[in-house]
PDB file of C-alpha atoms in Angstrom:
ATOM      1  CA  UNK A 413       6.110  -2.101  52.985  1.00  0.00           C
ATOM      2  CA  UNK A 414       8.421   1.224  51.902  1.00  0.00           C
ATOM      3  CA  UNK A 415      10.243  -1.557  49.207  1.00  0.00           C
ATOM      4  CA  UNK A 416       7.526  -2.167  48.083  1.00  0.00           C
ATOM      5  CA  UNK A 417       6.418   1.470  46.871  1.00  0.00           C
ATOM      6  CA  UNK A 418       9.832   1.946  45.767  1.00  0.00           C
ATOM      7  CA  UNK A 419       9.605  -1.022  43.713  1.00  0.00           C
ATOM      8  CA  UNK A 420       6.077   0.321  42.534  1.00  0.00           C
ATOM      9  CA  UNK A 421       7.666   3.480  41.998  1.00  0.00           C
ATOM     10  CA  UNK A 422      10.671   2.817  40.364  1.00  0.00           C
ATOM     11  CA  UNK A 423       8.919   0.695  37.931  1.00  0.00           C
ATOM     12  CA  UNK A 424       6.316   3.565  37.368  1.00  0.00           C
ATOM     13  CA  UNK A 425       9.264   5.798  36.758  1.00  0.00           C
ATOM     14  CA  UNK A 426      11.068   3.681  34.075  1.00  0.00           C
ATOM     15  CA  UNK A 427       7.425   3.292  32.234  1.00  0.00           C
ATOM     16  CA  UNK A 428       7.223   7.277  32.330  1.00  0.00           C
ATOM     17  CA  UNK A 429      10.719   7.558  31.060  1.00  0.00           C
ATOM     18  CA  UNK A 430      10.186   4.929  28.513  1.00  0.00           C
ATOM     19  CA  UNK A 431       7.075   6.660  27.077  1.00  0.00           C
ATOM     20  CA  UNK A 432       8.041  10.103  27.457  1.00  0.00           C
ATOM     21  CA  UNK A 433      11.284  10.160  24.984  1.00  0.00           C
ATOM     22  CA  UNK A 434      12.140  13.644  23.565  1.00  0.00           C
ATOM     23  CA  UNK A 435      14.634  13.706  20.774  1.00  0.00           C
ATOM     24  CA  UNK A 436      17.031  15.680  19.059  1.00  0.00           C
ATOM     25  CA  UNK A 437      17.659  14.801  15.499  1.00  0.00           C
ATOM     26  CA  UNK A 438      20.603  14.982  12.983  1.00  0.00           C
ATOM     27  CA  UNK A 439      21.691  13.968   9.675  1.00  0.00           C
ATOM     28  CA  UNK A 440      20.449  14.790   6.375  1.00  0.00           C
ATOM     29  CA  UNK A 441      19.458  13.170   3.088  1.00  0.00           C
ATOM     30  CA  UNK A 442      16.727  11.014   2.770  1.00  0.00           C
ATOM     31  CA  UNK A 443      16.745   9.606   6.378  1.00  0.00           C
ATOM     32  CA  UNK A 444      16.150  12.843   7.585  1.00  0.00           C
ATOM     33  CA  UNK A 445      13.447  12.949   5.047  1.00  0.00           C
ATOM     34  CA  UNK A 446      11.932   9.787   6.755  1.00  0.00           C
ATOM     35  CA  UNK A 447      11.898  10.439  10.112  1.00  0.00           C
ATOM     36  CA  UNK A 448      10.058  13.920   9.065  1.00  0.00           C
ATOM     37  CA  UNK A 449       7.371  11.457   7.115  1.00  0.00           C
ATOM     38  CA  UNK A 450       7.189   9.753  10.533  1.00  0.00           C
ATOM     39  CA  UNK A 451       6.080  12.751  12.455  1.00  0.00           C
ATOM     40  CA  UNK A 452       3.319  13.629   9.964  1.00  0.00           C
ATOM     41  CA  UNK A 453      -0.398  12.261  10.382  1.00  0.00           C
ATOM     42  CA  UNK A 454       0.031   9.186   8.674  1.00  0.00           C
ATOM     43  CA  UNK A 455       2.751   7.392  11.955  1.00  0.00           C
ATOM     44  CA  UNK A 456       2.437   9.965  14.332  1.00  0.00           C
ATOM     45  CA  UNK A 457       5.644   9.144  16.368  1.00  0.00           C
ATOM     46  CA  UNK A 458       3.498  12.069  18.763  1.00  0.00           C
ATOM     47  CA  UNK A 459       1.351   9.309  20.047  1.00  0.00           C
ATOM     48  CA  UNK A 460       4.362   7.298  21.503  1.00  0.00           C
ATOM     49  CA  UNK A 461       5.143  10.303  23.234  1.00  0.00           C
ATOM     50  CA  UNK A 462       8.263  10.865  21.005  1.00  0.00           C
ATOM     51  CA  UNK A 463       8.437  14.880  20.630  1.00  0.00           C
ATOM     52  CA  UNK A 464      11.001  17.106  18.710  1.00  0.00           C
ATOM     53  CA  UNK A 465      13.074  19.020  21.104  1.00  0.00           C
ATOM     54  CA  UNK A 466      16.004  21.905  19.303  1.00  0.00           C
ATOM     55  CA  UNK A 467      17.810  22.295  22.825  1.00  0.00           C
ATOM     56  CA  UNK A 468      19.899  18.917  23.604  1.00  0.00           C
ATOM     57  CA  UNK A 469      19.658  19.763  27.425  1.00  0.00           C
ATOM     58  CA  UNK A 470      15.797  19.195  27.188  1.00  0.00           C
ATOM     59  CA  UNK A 471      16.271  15.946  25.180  1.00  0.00           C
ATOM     60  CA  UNK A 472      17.277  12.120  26.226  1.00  0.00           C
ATOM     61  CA  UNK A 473      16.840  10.528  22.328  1.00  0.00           C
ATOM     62  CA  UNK A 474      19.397  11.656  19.844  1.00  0.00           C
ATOM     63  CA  UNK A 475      18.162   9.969  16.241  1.00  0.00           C
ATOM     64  CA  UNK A 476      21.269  10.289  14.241  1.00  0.00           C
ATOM     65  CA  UNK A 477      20.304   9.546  10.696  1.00  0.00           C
ATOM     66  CA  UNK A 478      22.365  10.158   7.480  1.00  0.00           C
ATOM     67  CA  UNK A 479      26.111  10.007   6.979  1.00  0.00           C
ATOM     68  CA  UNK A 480      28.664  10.972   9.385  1.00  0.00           C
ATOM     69  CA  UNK A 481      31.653  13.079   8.125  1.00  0.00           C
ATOM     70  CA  UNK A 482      34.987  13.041  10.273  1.00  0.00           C
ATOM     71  CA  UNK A 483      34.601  17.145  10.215  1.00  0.00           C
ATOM     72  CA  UNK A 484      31.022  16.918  11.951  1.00  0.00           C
ATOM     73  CA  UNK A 485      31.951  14.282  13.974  1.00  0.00           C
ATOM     74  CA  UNK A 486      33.102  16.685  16.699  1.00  0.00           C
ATOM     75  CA  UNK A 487      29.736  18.512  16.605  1.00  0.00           C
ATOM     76  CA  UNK A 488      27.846  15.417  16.888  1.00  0.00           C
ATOM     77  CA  UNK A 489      30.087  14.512  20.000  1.00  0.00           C
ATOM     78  CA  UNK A 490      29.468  17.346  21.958  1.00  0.00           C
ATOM     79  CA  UNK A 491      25.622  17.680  20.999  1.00  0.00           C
ATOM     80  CA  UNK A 492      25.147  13.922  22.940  1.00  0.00           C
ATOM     81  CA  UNK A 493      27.602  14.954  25.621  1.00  0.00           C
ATOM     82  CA  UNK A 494      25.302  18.429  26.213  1.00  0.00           C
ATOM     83  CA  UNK A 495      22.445  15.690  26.740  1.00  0.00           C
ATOM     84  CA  UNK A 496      21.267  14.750  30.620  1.00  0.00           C
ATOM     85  CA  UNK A 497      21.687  11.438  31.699  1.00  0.00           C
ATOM     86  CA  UNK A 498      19.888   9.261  30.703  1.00  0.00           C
ATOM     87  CA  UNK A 499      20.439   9.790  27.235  1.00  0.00           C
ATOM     88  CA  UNK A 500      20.650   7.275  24.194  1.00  0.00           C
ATOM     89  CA  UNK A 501      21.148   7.184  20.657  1.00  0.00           C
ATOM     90  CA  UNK A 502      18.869   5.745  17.816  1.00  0.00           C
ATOM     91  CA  UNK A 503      21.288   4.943  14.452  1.00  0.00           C
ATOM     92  CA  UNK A 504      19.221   5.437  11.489  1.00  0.00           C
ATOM     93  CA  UNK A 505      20.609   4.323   7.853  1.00  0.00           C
ATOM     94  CA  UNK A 506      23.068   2.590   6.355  1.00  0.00           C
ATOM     95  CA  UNK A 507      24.831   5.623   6.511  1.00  0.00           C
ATOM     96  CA  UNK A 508      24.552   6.019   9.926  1.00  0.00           C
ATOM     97  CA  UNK A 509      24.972   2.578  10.907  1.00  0.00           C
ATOM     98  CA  UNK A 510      27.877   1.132   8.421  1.00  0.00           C
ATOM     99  CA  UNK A 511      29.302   4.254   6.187  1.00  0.00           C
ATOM    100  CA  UNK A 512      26.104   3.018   3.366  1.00  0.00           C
ATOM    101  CA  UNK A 513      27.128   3.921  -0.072  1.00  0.00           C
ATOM    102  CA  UNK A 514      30.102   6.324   1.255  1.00  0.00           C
ATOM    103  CA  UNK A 515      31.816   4.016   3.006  1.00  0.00           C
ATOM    104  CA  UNK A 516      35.435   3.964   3.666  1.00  0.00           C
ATOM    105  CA  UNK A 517      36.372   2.375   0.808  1.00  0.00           C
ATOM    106  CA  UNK A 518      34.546   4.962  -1.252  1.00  0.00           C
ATOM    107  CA  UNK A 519      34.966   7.953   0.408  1.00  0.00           C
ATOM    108  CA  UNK A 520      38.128   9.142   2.813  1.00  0.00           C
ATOM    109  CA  UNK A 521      36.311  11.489   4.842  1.00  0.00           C
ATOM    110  CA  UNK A 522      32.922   9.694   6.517  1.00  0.00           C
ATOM    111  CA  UNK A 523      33.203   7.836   9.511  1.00  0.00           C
ATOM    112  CA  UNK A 524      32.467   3.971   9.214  1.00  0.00           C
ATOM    113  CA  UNK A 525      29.077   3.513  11.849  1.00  0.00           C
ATOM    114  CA  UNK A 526      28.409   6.686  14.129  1.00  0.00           C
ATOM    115  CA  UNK A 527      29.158   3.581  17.096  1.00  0.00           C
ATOM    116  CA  UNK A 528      32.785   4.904  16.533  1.00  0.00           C
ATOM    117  CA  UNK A 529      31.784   8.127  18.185  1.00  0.00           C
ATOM    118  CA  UNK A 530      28.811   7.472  20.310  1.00  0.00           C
ATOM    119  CA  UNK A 531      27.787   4.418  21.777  1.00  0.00           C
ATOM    120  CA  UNK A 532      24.177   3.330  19.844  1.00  0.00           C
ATOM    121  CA  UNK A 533      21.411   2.119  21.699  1.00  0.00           C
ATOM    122  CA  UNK A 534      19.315   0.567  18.305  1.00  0.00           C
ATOM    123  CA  UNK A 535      20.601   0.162  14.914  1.00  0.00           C
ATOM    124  CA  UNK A 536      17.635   1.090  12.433  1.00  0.00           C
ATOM    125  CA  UNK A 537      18.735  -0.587   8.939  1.00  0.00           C
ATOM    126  CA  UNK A 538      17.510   0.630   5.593  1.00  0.00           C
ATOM    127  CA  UNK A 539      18.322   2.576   2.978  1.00  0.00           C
ATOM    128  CA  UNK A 540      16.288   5.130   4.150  1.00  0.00           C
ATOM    129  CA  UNK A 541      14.623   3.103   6.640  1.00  0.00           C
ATOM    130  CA  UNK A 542      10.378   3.408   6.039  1.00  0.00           C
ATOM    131  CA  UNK A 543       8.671   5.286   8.873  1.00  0.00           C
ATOM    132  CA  UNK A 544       7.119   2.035  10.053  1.00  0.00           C
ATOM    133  CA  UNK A 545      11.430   0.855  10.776  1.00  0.00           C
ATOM    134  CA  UNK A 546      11.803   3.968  12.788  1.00  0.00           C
ATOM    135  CA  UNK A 547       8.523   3.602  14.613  1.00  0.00           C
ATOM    136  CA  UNK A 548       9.308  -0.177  15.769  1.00  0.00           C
ATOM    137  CA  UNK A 549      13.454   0.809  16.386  1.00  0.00           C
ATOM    138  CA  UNK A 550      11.525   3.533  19.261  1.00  0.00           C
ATOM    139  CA  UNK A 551       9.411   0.624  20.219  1.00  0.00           C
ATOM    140  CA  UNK A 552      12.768  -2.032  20.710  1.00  0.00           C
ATOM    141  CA  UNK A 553      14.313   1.247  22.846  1.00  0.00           C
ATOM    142  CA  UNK A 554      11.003   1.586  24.940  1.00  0.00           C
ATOM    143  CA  UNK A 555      11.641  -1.917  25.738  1.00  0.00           C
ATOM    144  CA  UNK A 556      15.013  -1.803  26.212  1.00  0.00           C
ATOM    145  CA  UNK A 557      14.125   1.049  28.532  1.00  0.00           C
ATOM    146  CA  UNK A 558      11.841  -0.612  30.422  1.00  0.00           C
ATOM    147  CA  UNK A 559      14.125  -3.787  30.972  1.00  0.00           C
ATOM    148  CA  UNK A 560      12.791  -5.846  28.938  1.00  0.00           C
ATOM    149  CA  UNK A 561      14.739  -9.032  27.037  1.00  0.00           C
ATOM    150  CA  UNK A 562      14.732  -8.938  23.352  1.00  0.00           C
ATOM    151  CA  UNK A 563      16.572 -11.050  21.593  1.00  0.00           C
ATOM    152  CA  UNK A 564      18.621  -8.531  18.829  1.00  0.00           C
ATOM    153  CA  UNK A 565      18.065  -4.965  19.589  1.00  0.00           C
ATOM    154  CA  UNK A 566      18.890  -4.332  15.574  1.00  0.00           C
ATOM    155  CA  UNK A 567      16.014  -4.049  13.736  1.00  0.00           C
TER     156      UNK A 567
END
């Protein structure tokens, strides 16, 4: 009987923690821009329970979106390690993901994928993604959350 509460309950738990992610967001450019469309009235990333969150200790989401220079690369580090456990990362761009349009071979000083510094949950592509990219890269990390097998986990 008690494994089967704390099945119940654990299960319970990983839907709560699933639908209950608070984020902390960086980057600029027009992927920030996006991920502000997706909060307005039109997506509401609200009713997914996705809220905005300044102080990294409250947060478990980090949406890293825009380029990564190798000078804020040190930032960004320790803003994910200030996180609680569990914590994961949504990569947002091409940008974020690959270097985009300042890639290495362009440009000396941004790092090639933020999944050099941080390890990335979901890979959002798009150039900036559309708010309806973001809202179904939360949706792959709810599932991933909650255990669930997909496939490719890059949207």
């Amino acid at each position: 009987m008690g494994g089967f509460y704390l099945s119940t309950l654990g299960r319970m738990l990983t839907w709560a923690r699933s639908q209950s992610l608070w984020y902390n967001s960086t980057g600029g450019g027009c992927c920030a821009d996006e991920v502000l469309n997706s909060l307005g009235c039109r997506y509401d990333l609200e009713r997914f329970g996705c809220l905005p969150q300044v102080d990294p200790r409250q947060s478990d989401l980090l949406i890293v979106s825009g380029m990564v220079s190798y000078k804020a690369a040190p930032y960004l580090k320790s803003l994910y390690d200030g996180m609680l456990s569990p914590k994961y990362v949504l990569s947002l761009g091409s940008c974020a993901n690959c270097g985009g349009p300042f890639s290495p071979d362009a440009s000396y000083s941004v790092v090639p994928g933020v999944d050099q510094i941080l390890p990335v949950d979901v890979y959002v592509a798009g150039c900036p993604p559309r708010p309806e990219a973001i809202m179904n890269g939360l949706i792959t990390l709810q599932e991933k959350i909650r255990g669930k097998k997909r496939e490719e986990l890059s949207i």
